[in-house]
Short mmCIF file of N, CA and C in Angstrom, two decimals:
data_model
loop_
_atom_site.label_atom_id
_atom_site.label_comp_id
_atom_site.label_asym_id
_atom_site.label_seq_id
_atom_site.Cartn_x
_atom_site.Cartn_y
_atom_site.Cartn_z
N MET X 299 14.26 3.17 -0.06
CA MET X 299 13.47 2.66 1.05
C MET X 299 13.43 1.05 1.05
N ALA X 300 13.78 0.46 1.99
CA ALA X 300 13.85 -0.94 1.93
C ALA X 300 12.34 -1.52 2.43
N TRP X 301 12.12 -2.84 1.84
CA TRP X 301 11.00 -3.58 2.13
C TRP X 301 10.50 -3.36 3.58
N VAL X 302 11.57 -3.50 4.46
CA VAL X 302 11.16 -3.61 5.91
C VAL X 302 10.64 -2.26 6.34
N HIS X 303 11.18 -1.18 5.93
CA HIS X 303 10.62 0.13 6.15
C HIS X 303 9.25 0.41 5.58
N ILE X 304 8.98 -0.17 4.29
CA ILE X 304 7.81 0.14 3.83
C ILE X 304 6.72 -0.73 4.52
N HIS X 305 7.09 -1.88 4.97
CA HIS X 305 5.93 -2.90 5.64
C HIS X 305 5.73 -2.12 6.98
N ILE X 306 6.76 -1.68 7.69
CA ILE X 306 6.67 -1.11 9.05
C ILE X 306 5.90 0.24 8.90
N THR X 307 5.91 0.90 7.89
CA THR X 307 5.30 2.25 7.64
C THR X 307 3.80 1.99 7.37
N ILE X 308 3.53 0.92 6.50
CA ILE X 308 2.18 0.92 6.13
C ILE X 308 1.18 0.01 7.09
N ASN X 309 1.84 -0.80 7.88
CA ASN X 309 1.12 -1.83 8.64
C ASN X 309 0.21 -1.16 9.63
N HIS X 310 0.45 0.08 9.85
CA HIS X 310 -0.44 0.84 10.88
C HIS X 310 -1.91 1.15 10.46
N PHE X 311 -1.84 1.29 8.90
CA PHE X 311 -3.24 1.67 8.44
C PHE X 311 -4.26 0.45 8.66
N PRO X 312 -4.02 -0.85 8.23
CA PRO X 312 -5.11 -1.73 8.41
C PRO X 312 -5.39 -1.98 9.97
N ILE X 313 -4.26 -1.91 10.92
CA ILE X 313 -4.67 -2.10 12.38
C ILE X 313 -5.55 -0.98 12.76
N ILE X 314 -5.11 0.19 12.61
CA ILE X 314 -6.07 1.39 13.00
C ILE X 314 -7.44 1.37 12.47
N LEU X 315 -7.56 1.24 11.11
CA LEU X 315 -8.82 1.15 10.51
C LEU X 315 -9.68 -0.02 10.94
N ALA X 316 -9.18 -1.23 11.12
CA ALA X 316 -9.92 -2.42 11.55
C ALA X 316 -10.39 -2.23 13.00
N VAL X 317 -9.56 -1.70 13.88
CA VAL X 317 -10.01 -1.43 15.23
C VAL X 317 -11.06 -0.31 15.29
N THR X 318 -10.88 0.70 14.71
CA THR X 318 -11.76 1.95 14.62
C THR X 318 -13.09 1.27 14.14
N GLY X 319 -13.03 0.67 13.04
CA GLY X 319 -14.15 0.18 12.25
C GLY X 319 -14.97 -0.81 13.24
N ALA X 320 -14.23 -1.57 13.95
CA ALA X 320 -15.00 -2.68 14.90
C ALA X 320 -15.50 -1.93 16.02
N LEU X 321 -14.97 -0.85 16.50
CA LEU X 321 -15.45 0.03 17.70
C LEU X 321 -16.67 0.68 17.32
N ALA X 322 -16.60 1.22 16.02
CA ALA X 322 -17.71 1.96 15.51
C ALA X 322 -19.02 0.99 15.19
N ALA X 323 -18.66 -0.07 14.84
CA ALA X 323 -19.74 -1.16 14.65
C ALA X 323 -20.40 -1.54 15.87
N LEU X 324 -19.57 -1.69 16.85
CA LEU X 324 -20.24 -1.95 18.22
C LEU X 324 -21.06 -0.77 18.78
N LEU X 325 -20.48 0.45 18.48
CA LEU X 325 -21.23 1.59 18.94
C LEU X 325 -22.48 1.72 18.13
N GLY X 326 -22.61 1.19 16.91
CA GLY X 326 -23.63 1.23 16.01
C GLY X 326 -24.80 0.32 16.46
N LEU X 327 -24.33 -0.63 17.27
CA LEU X 327 -25.26 -1.57 17.77
C LEU X 327 -26.06 -0.86 19.17
N ALA X 328 -25.14 -0.21 19.84
CA ALA X 328 -25.73 0.52 21.02
C ALA X 328 -26.62 1.69 20.50
N ARG X 329 -26.20 2.46 19.62
CA ARG X 329 -26.88 3.70 19.18
C ARG X 329 -27.18 3.45 17.66
N SER X 330 -28.31 3.28 17.29
CA SER X 330 -28.58 2.94 15.92
C SER X 330 -28.80 4.19 15.16
N ARG X 331 -27.43 4.72 14.71
CA ARG X 331 -27.31 5.91 14.01
C ARG X 331 -26.60 5.62 12.46
N ARG X 332 -27.20 6.09 11.41
CA ARG X 332 -26.82 5.80 10.24
C ARG X 332 -25.40 6.19 9.93
N GLY X 333 -24.99 7.42 10.39
CA GLY X 333 -23.65 7.90 10.28
C GLY X 333 -22.58 7.04 10.97
N ILE X 334 -22.93 6.43 11.99
CA ILE X 334 -22.03 5.52 12.62
C ILE X 334 -21.77 4.28 11.81
N TRP X 335 -22.80 3.72 11.23
CA TRP X 335 -22.63 2.50 10.16
C TRP X 335 -21.96 2.94 9.11
N LEU X 336 -22.23 4.28 8.54
CA LEU X 336 -21.33 4.48 7.36
C LEU X 336 -19.95 4.65 7.66
N TYR X 337 -19.66 5.30 8.80
CA TYR X 337 -18.19 5.14 9.23
C TYR X 337 -17.55 3.85 9.56
N ALA X 338 -18.26 3.01 10.17
CA ALA X 338 -17.83 1.74 10.31
C ALA X 338 -17.58 0.86 9.01
N THR X 339 -18.41 0.97 8.13
CA THR X 339 -18.28 0.27 6.89
C THR X 339 -17.25 0.85 5.99
N VAL X 340 -16.92 2.04 6.05
CA VAL X 340 -16.04 2.81 5.17
C VAL X 340 -14.64 2.33 5.89
N SER X 341 -14.57 2.38 7.19
CA SER X 341 -13.27 2.11 7.76
C SER X 341 -12.90 0.63 7.69
N LEU X 342 -13.83 -0.28 7.60
CA LEU X 342 -13.52 -1.71 7.30
C LEU X 342 -13.26 -2.09 6.01
N ALA X 343 -13.87 -1.39 5.01
CA ALA X 343 -13.49 -1.61 3.60
C ALA X 343 -12.07 -0.96 3.45
N LEU X 344 -11.78 0.20 3.90
CA LEU X 344 -10.39 0.66 3.88
C LEU X 344 -9.24 -0.20 4.60
N ALA X 345 -9.66 -0.79 5.65
CA ALA X 345 -8.85 -1.74 6.33
C ALA X 345 -8.47 -2.84 5.40
N ALA X 346 -9.45 -3.37 4.70
CA ALA X 346 -9.22 -4.53 3.97
C ALA X 346 -8.37 -4.11 2.80
N ILE X 347 -8.55 -2.94 2.14
CA ILE X 347 -7.75 -2.50 1.02
C ILE X 347 -6.19 -2.42 1.49
N THR X 348 -6.03 -1.79 2.69
CA THR X 348 -4.67 -1.40 3.24
C THR X 348 -4.02 -2.81 3.65
N ALA X 349 -4.80 -3.78 4.06
CA ALA X 349 -4.29 -5.03 4.61
C ALA X 349 -3.60 -5.96 3.54
N VAL X 350 -3.96 -5.71 2.20
CA VAL X 350 -3.22 -6.43 1.06
C VAL X 350 -1.98 -6.04 0.90
N PRO X 351 -1.51 -4.73 0.62
CA PRO X 351 -0.30 -4.26 0.41
C PRO X 351 0.68 -4.68 1.70
N THR X 352 0.02 -4.53 2.75
CA THR X 352 0.63 -4.66 4.02
C THR X 352 1.25 -6.31 4.01
N TYR X 353 0.21 -6.99 3.68
CA TYR X 353 0.60 -8.49 3.64
C TYR X 353 1.60 -8.81 2.70
N PHE X 354 1.50 -8.31 1.56
CA PHE X 354 2.42 -8.66 0.54
C PHE X 354 3.92 -7.92 0.54
N THR X 355 4.00 -6.89 1.34
CA THR X 355 5.47 -6.38 1.64
C THR X 355 6.08 -7.22 2.72
N GLY X 356 5.24 -7.92 3.49
CA GLY X 356 5.94 -8.62 4.48
C GLY X 356 6.86 -9.79 4.00
N GLY X 357 6.53 -10.26 2.98
CA GLY X 357 7.58 -11.32 2.42
C GLY X 357 8.75 -10.88 1.91
N PRO X 358 8.91 -9.76 1.31
CA PRO X 358 10.32 -9.29 1.00
C PRO X 358 10.88 -8.61 2.19
N ALA X 359 10.24 -8.22 3.16
CA ALA X 359 10.80 -7.77 4.36
C ALA X 359 11.36 -8.84 5.08
N GLU X 360 10.71 -9.98 5.02
CA GLU X 360 11.27 -11.20 5.80
C GLU X 360 12.61 -11.72 5.08
N HIS X 361 12.55 -11.58 3.82
CA HIS X 361 13.88 -12.06 3.08
C HIS X 361 15.10 -11.08 3.68
N LEU X 362 14.70 -9.78 3.73
CA LEU X 362 15.78 -8.93 4.12
C LEU X 362 16.21 -9.07 5.46
N LEU X 363 15.11 -9.42 6.37
CA LEU X 363 15.43 -9.54 7.82
C LEU X 363 15.54 -10.96 8.32
N GLY X 364 15.14 -11.98 7.60
CA GLY X 364 14.98 -13.33 8.02
C GLY X 364 16.32 -13.91 8.47
N HIS X 365 17.44 -13.34 7.93
CA HIS X 365 18.71 -14.03 8.21
C HIS X 365 19.57 -13.33 9.23
N ALA X 366 18.95 -12.29 9.79
CA ALA X 366 19.74 -11.48 10.74
C ALA X 366 20.07 -12.39 11.94
N TRP X 367 21.25 -12.12 12.44
CA TRP X 367 21.83 -12.86 13.52
C TRP X 367 20.88 -12.72 14.79
N TYR X 368 20.49 -11.56 15.03
CA TYR X 368 19.93 -11.20 16.31
C TYR X 368 18.41 -11.47 16.38
N LEU X 369 17.81 -12.15 15.41
CA LEU X 369 16.28 -12.41 15.33
C LEU X 369 16.26 -13.98 15.30
N ALA X 370 15.14 -14.35 16.00
CA ALA X 370 14.57 -15.64 16.19
C ALA X 370 13.66 -16.01 14.88
N PRO X 371 14.17 -16.75 13.87
CA PRO X 371 13.35 -16.96 12.69
C PRO X 371 11.86 -17.46 13.09
N GLU X 372 11.63 -18.24 14.15
CA GLU X 372 10.45 -18.66 14.42
C GLU X 372 9.36 -17.44 14.67
N SER X 373 9.92 -16.50 15.39
CA SER X 373 8.97 -15.39 15.45
C SER X 373 8.51 -14.70 14.38
N ILE X 374 9.30 -14.59 13.33
CA ILE X 374 8.93 -14.18 11.90
C ILE X 374 7.87 -15.19 11.35
N HIS X 375 7.99 -16.53 11.48
CA HIS X 375 7.17 -17.36 10.92
C HIS X 375 5.68 -17.40 11.65
N ARG X 376 5.71 -17.14 12.94
CA ARG X 376 4.51 -17.07 13.73
C ARG X 376 3.77 -15.68 13.30
N HIS X 377 4.51 -14.72 13.11
CA HIS X 377 3.78 -13.37 12.48
C HIS X 377 3.37 -13.61 11.15
N GLU X 378 3.93 -14.35 10.28
CA GLU X 378 3.54 -14.64 8.89
C GLU X 378 2.36 -15.43 9.06
N SER X 379 2.19 -16.41 9.74
CA SER X 379 1.13 -17.27 9.75
C SER X 379 0.00 -16.49 10.18
N ALA X 380 0.07 -15.96 11.28
CA ALA X 380 -0.88 -14.87 11.89
C ALA X 380 -1.43 -13.82 10.79
N ALA X 381 -0.54 -13.29 10.15
CA ALA X 381 -0.91 -12.38 9.13
C ALA X 381 -1.76 -12.79 8.01
N LEU X 382 -1.65 -14.01 7.50
CA LEU X 382 -2.39 -14.71 6.57
C LEU X 382 -3.73 -14.76 7.05
N ILE X 383 -4.02 -15.21 8.24
CA ILE X 383 -5.40 -15.32 8.72
C ILE X 383 -5.98 -13.84 8.89
N ALA X 384 -5.07 -12.91 9.28
CA ALA X 384 -5.69 -11.53 9.56
C ALA X 384 -6.13 -10.89 8.22
N VAL X 385 -5.26 -11.12 7.30
CA VAL X 385 -5.58 -10.52 5.89
C VAL X 385 -6.98 -11.26 5.35
N LEU X 386 -7.06 -12.50 5.50
CA LEU X 386 -8.29 -13.17 5.17
C LEU X 386 -9.57 -12.74 5.97
N LEU X 387 -9.25 -12.60 7.10
CA LEU X 387 -10.48 -11.99 8.04
C LEU X 387 -10.81 -10.68 7.80
N THR X 388 -9.77 -9.91 7.58
CA THR X 388 -10.03 -8.33 7.26
C THR X 388 -10.61 -8.27 5.84
N GLY X 389 -10.12 -9.01 4.92
CA GLY X 389 -10.88 -9.14 3.70
C GLY X 389 -12.41 -9.45 3.71
N LEU X 390 -12.71 -10.37 4.49
CA LEU X 390 -14.07 -10.82 4.59
C LEU X 390 -14.90 -9.69 5.30
N ALA X 391 -14.20 -9.04 6.36
CA ALA X 391 -14.99 -7.97 6.99
C ALA X 391 -15.21 -6.76 5.92
N GLY X 392 -14.18 -6.57 5.18
CA GLY X 392 -14.37 -5.53 4.14
C GLY X 392 -15.37 -5.81 3.13
N LEU X 393 -15.62 -7.08 2.71
CA LEU X 393 -16.47 -7.38 1.70
C LEU X 393 -17.80 -7.32 2.43
N VAL X 394 -17.97 -7.75 3.65
CA VAL X 394 -19.44 -7.56 4.43
C VAL X 394 -19.74 -6.14 4.56
N ALA X 395 -18.60 -5.33 4.84
CA ALA X 395 -18.85 -3.87 5.03
C ALA X 395 -19.15 -3.16 3.73
N LEU X 396 -18.61 -3.65 2.68
CA LEU X 396 -19.11 -3.06 1.20
C LEU X 396 -20.55 -3.40 0.97
N VAL X 397 -21.02 -4.61 1.28
CA VAL X 397 -22.32 -4.83 1.06
C VAL X 397 -23.17 -4.02 2.03
N ALA X 398 -22.85 -3.84 3.14
CA ALA X 398 -23.74 -3.01 4.27
C ALA X 398 -23.69 -1.42 3.71
N TRP X 399 -22.43 -1.00 3.35
CA TRP X 399 -22.40 0.32 2.95
C TRP X 399 -23.21 0.65 1.59
N ARG X 400 -23.22 -0.41 0.69
CA ARG X 400 -24.12 -0.41 -0.37
C ARG X 400 -25.54 -0.21 -0.13
N ARG X 401 -25.88 -1.00 0.87
CA ARG X 401 -27.34 -0.99 1.36
C ARG X 401 -27.56 0.48 1.92
N LEU X 402 -26.73 1.01 2.71
CA LEU X 402 -26.85 2.33 3.39
C LEU X 402 -27.11 3.39 2.33
N VAL X 403 -26.25 3.27 1.24
CA VAL X 403 -26.32 4.33 0.27
C VAL X 403 -27.69 4.16 -0.74
N ARG X 404 -27.90 2.88 -0.96
CA ARG X 404 -29.02 2.66 -1.67
C ARG X 404 -30.34 2.95 -1.22
N TYR X 405 -30.52 2.80 0.22
CA TYR X 405 -31.79 3.11 0.98
C TYR X 405 -31.46 4.16 1.89
N PRO X 406 -31.22 5.58 1.30
CA PRO X 406 -30.79 6.53 2.46
C PRO X 406 -31.87 6.92 3.51
N ARG X 407 -33.11 6.56 3.37
CA ARG X 407 -34.18 6.74 4.30
C ARG X 407 -34.16 5.75 5.65
N GLU X 408 -33.47 4.68 5.37
CA GLU X 408 -33.36 3.71 6.47
C GLU X 408 -32.31 4.33 7.50
N LEU X 409 -32.56 4.29 8.74
CA LEU X 409 -31.68 4.75 9.80
C LEU X 409 -30.50 3.70 10.14
N THR X 410 -30.80 2.46 10.00
CA THR X 410 -29.98 1.46 10.33
C THR X 410 -29.89 0.41 9.48
N LEU X 411 -29.06 -0.73 9.55
CA LEU X 411 -29.05 -1.72 8.69
C LEU X 411 -29.99 -2.96 9.28
N PRO X 412 -30.34 -3.74 8.42
CA PRO X 412 -31.25 -5.02 8.84
C PRO X 412 -30.33 -5.76 9.93
N ALA X 413 -31.13 -6.49 10.82
CA ALA X 413 -30.37 -7.19 11.98
C ALA X 413 -29.46 -8.23 11.53
N GLY X 414 -29.69 -8.86 10.51
CA GLY X 414 -28.68 -9.88 10.01
C GLY X 414 -27.45 -9.32 9.49
N LEU X 415 -27.60 -8.16 8.73
CA LEU X 415 -26.39 -7.52 8.14
C LEU X 415 -25.49 -6.82 9.19
N ARG X 416 -26.38 -6.18 10.36
CA ARG X 416 -25.76 -5.57 11.48
C ARG X 416 -24.70 -6.69 11.94
N ALA X 417 -25.43 -7.83 12.39
CA ALA X 417 -24.66 -8.85 12.99
C ALA X 417 -23.41 -9.33 12.26
N ALA X 418 -23.64 -9.43 10.83
CA ALA X 418 -22.45 -9.81 10.10
C ALA X 418 -21.25 -8.85 10.12
N VAL X 419 -21.78 -7.57 10.17
CA VAL X 419 -20.62 -6.63 10.16
C VAL X 419 -19.89 -6.61 11.43
N VAL X 420 -20.77 -6.63 12.57
CA VAL X 420 -20.05 -6.72 13.92
C VAL X 420 -19.12 -7.88 14.01
N ILE X 421 -19.66 -9.11 13.88
CA ILE X 421 -18.97 -10.27 14.03
C ILE X 421 -17.60 -10.31 13.08
N THR X 422 -17.74 -10.01 11.91
CA THR X 422 -16.59 -10.01 11.14
C THR X 422 -15.63 -8.95 11.42
N ALA X 423 -16.13 -7.83 11.88
CA ALA X 423 -15.25 -6.68 12.28
C ALA X 423 -14.51 -7.08 13.55
N VAL X 424 -15.10 -7.43 14.62
CA VAL X 424 -14.43 -7.78 15.77
C VAL X 424 -13.41 -8.98 15.61
N ALA X 425 -13.92 -10.00 14.86
CA ALA X 425 -12.77 -11.03 14.44
C ALA X 425 -11.55 -10.49 13.66
N ALA X 426 -11.85 -9.67 12.77
CA ALA X 426 -10.83 -9.13 11.95
C ALA X 426 -9.95 -8.26 12.82
N ALA X 427 -10.49 -7.20 13.67
CA ALA X 427 -9.84 -6.43 14.59
C ALA X 427 -8.92 -7.22 15.73
N ALA X 428 -9.51 -8.37 16.18
CA ALA X 428 -8.68 -9.22 17.15
C ALA X 428 -7.59 -9.94 16.47
N MET X 429 -7.83 -10.29 15.27
CA MET X 429 -6.68 -11.06 14.65
C MET X 429 -5.54 -10.17 14.15
N ILE X 430 -6.03 -8.99 13.74
CA ILE X 430 -4.90 -8.10 13.19
C ILE X 430 -4.21 -7.44 14.43
N GLY X 431 -4.84 -7.29 15.53
CA GLY X 431 -4.25 -6.96 16.73
C GLY X 431 -3.23 -8.03 17.15
N TYR X 432 -3.69 -9.25 17.19
CA TYR X 432 -2.64 -10.36 17.67
C TYR X 432 -1.52 -10.52 16.65
N THR X 433 -1.67 -10.21 15.42
CA THR X 433 -0.72 -10.31 14.27
C THR X 433 0.30 -9.12 14.60
N SER X 434 -0.12 -7.85 14.89
CA SER X 434 0.70 -6.84 15.14
C SER X 434 1.39 -7.10 16.50
N LEU X 435 0.83 -7.65 17.47
CA LEU X 435 1.65 -8.08 18.60
C LEU X 435 2.76 -8.95 18.38
N LEU X 436 2.48 -10.07 17.35
CA LEU X 436 3.46 -10.87 16.99
C LEU X 436 4.61 -10.04 16.13
N GLY X 437 4.24 -9.22 15.34
CA GLY X 437 5.21 -8.57 14.60
C GLY X 437 6.05 -7.71 15.46
N GLY X 438 5.51 -7.05 16.57
CA GLY X 438 6.34 -6.31 17.36
C GLY X 438 7.34 -7.07 18.06
N ARG X 439 6.92 -8.50 18.45
CA ARG X 439 7.94 -9.29 19.17
C ARG X 439 9.10 -9.73 18.33
N ILE X 440 9.03 -9.63 16.94
CA ILE X 440 10.19 -9.96 16.00
C ILE X 440 11.39 -9.37 16.52
N ILE X 441 11.28 -7.93 16.88
CA ILE X 441 12.37 -7.19 17.24
C ILE X 441 12.40 -7.07 18.76
N HIS X 442 11.25 -6.74 19.40
CA HIS X 442 11.40 -6.65 20.88
C HIS X 442 11.75 -7.82 21.61
N ASP X 443 11.58 -8.99 21.16
CA ASP X 443 11.80 -10.19 21.89
C ASP X 443 13.05 -10.88 21.29
N ALA X 444 13.77 -10.15 20.46
CA ALA X 444 14.90 -10.80 19.69
C ALA X 444 15.87 -11.30 20.72
N PRO X 445 16.41 -12.49 20.31
CA PRO X 445 17.52 -13.04 21.30
C PRO X 445 18.64 -12.18 21.51
N GLY X 446 19.11 -11.45 20.36
CA GLY X 446 20.26 -10.44 20.46
C GLY X 446 19.96 -9.52 21.32
N LEU X 447 18.65 -8.88 21.69
CA LEU X 447 18.45 -7.85 22.54
C LEU X 447 18.17 -8.36 24.04
N GLN X 448 18.15 -9.61 24.12
CA GLN X 448 17.79 -10.19 25.62
C GLN X 448 19.20 -10.38 26.35
N GLN X 449 20.34 -10.33 25.66
CA GLN X 449 21.54 -10.32 26.34
C GLN X 449 21.90 -9.11 27.01
N SER X 450 22.73 -9.12 27.87
CA SER X 450 23.10 -7.85 28.54
C SER X 450 23.95 -7.05 27.88
N ALA X 451 24.03 -5.85 28.12
CA ALA X 451 24.80 -4.93 27.32
C ALA X 451 26.16 -5.11 27.56
N PRO X 452 27.25 -4.78 26.71
CA PRO X 452 28.65 -4.99 26.97
C PRO X 452 29.04 -3.87 27.79
N PRO X 453 29.94 -4.15 28.72
CA PRO X 453 30.42 -3.09 29.60
C PRO X 453 31.05 -1.92 28.83
N PRO X 454 30.81 -0.76 29.38
CA PRO X 454 31.43 0.37 28.76
C PRO X 454 32.82 0.56 28.70
N LYS X 455 33.43 1.01 27.62
CA LYS X 455 34.73 0.98 27.42
C LYS X 455 35.37 2.17 28.22
N ASP X 456 36.63 1.88 28.61
CA ASP X 456 37.28 3.10 29.48
C ASP X 456 37.97 4.14 28.46
N PRO X 457 37.78 5.29 28.86
CA PRO X 457 38.46 6.22 27.81
C PRO X 457 39.98 6.42 27.84
#
C-alpha cells in the first residue's frame, strides 16, 4: 500500500473525531451531563492521537504525488501548511481534553466540569474542528481541482 493510500485512509479518523468531539462539547454546554463531557473529552483525545500519524503520512504522500503532471503543486503546499496548524490545534484540544477527562474520572460525583475547564474544552475543540475541516477541504481540492481534470475530456474514438 502506498503512502498516498495510507494517508487517505487514516485522515478520516481525526476529522470525524474532532468534529464529533466539538459537537459533543457544545452539547455539553447546553445539557450539563457527565456522559456528554466524557464522550467529548475521549473523542478529542483520540482525534489528537490520530492526527499525528495522519500528518506524518502526508509528507511521503506528497513526495509520491507532488510531481504528478495533473496536479497543481501549490494546492499541496496550501494543504500542508493548513495541516500543520490543524495538527497543533488538535493536539492542544487533545491535551485540554485529557485534563478535563482526568478531572471527570477523579471526581465522579461532579456532574459537569468547572466553568473555566468547560470553556477551554469548547474553545479548543471548535478551533481544532474548524481547522481540521478546512484542512480536509484543501486536501480534497488537491485532486478535485486538479488542472488536469479541468480540461475537457477527449472526444470518443470511433470503433
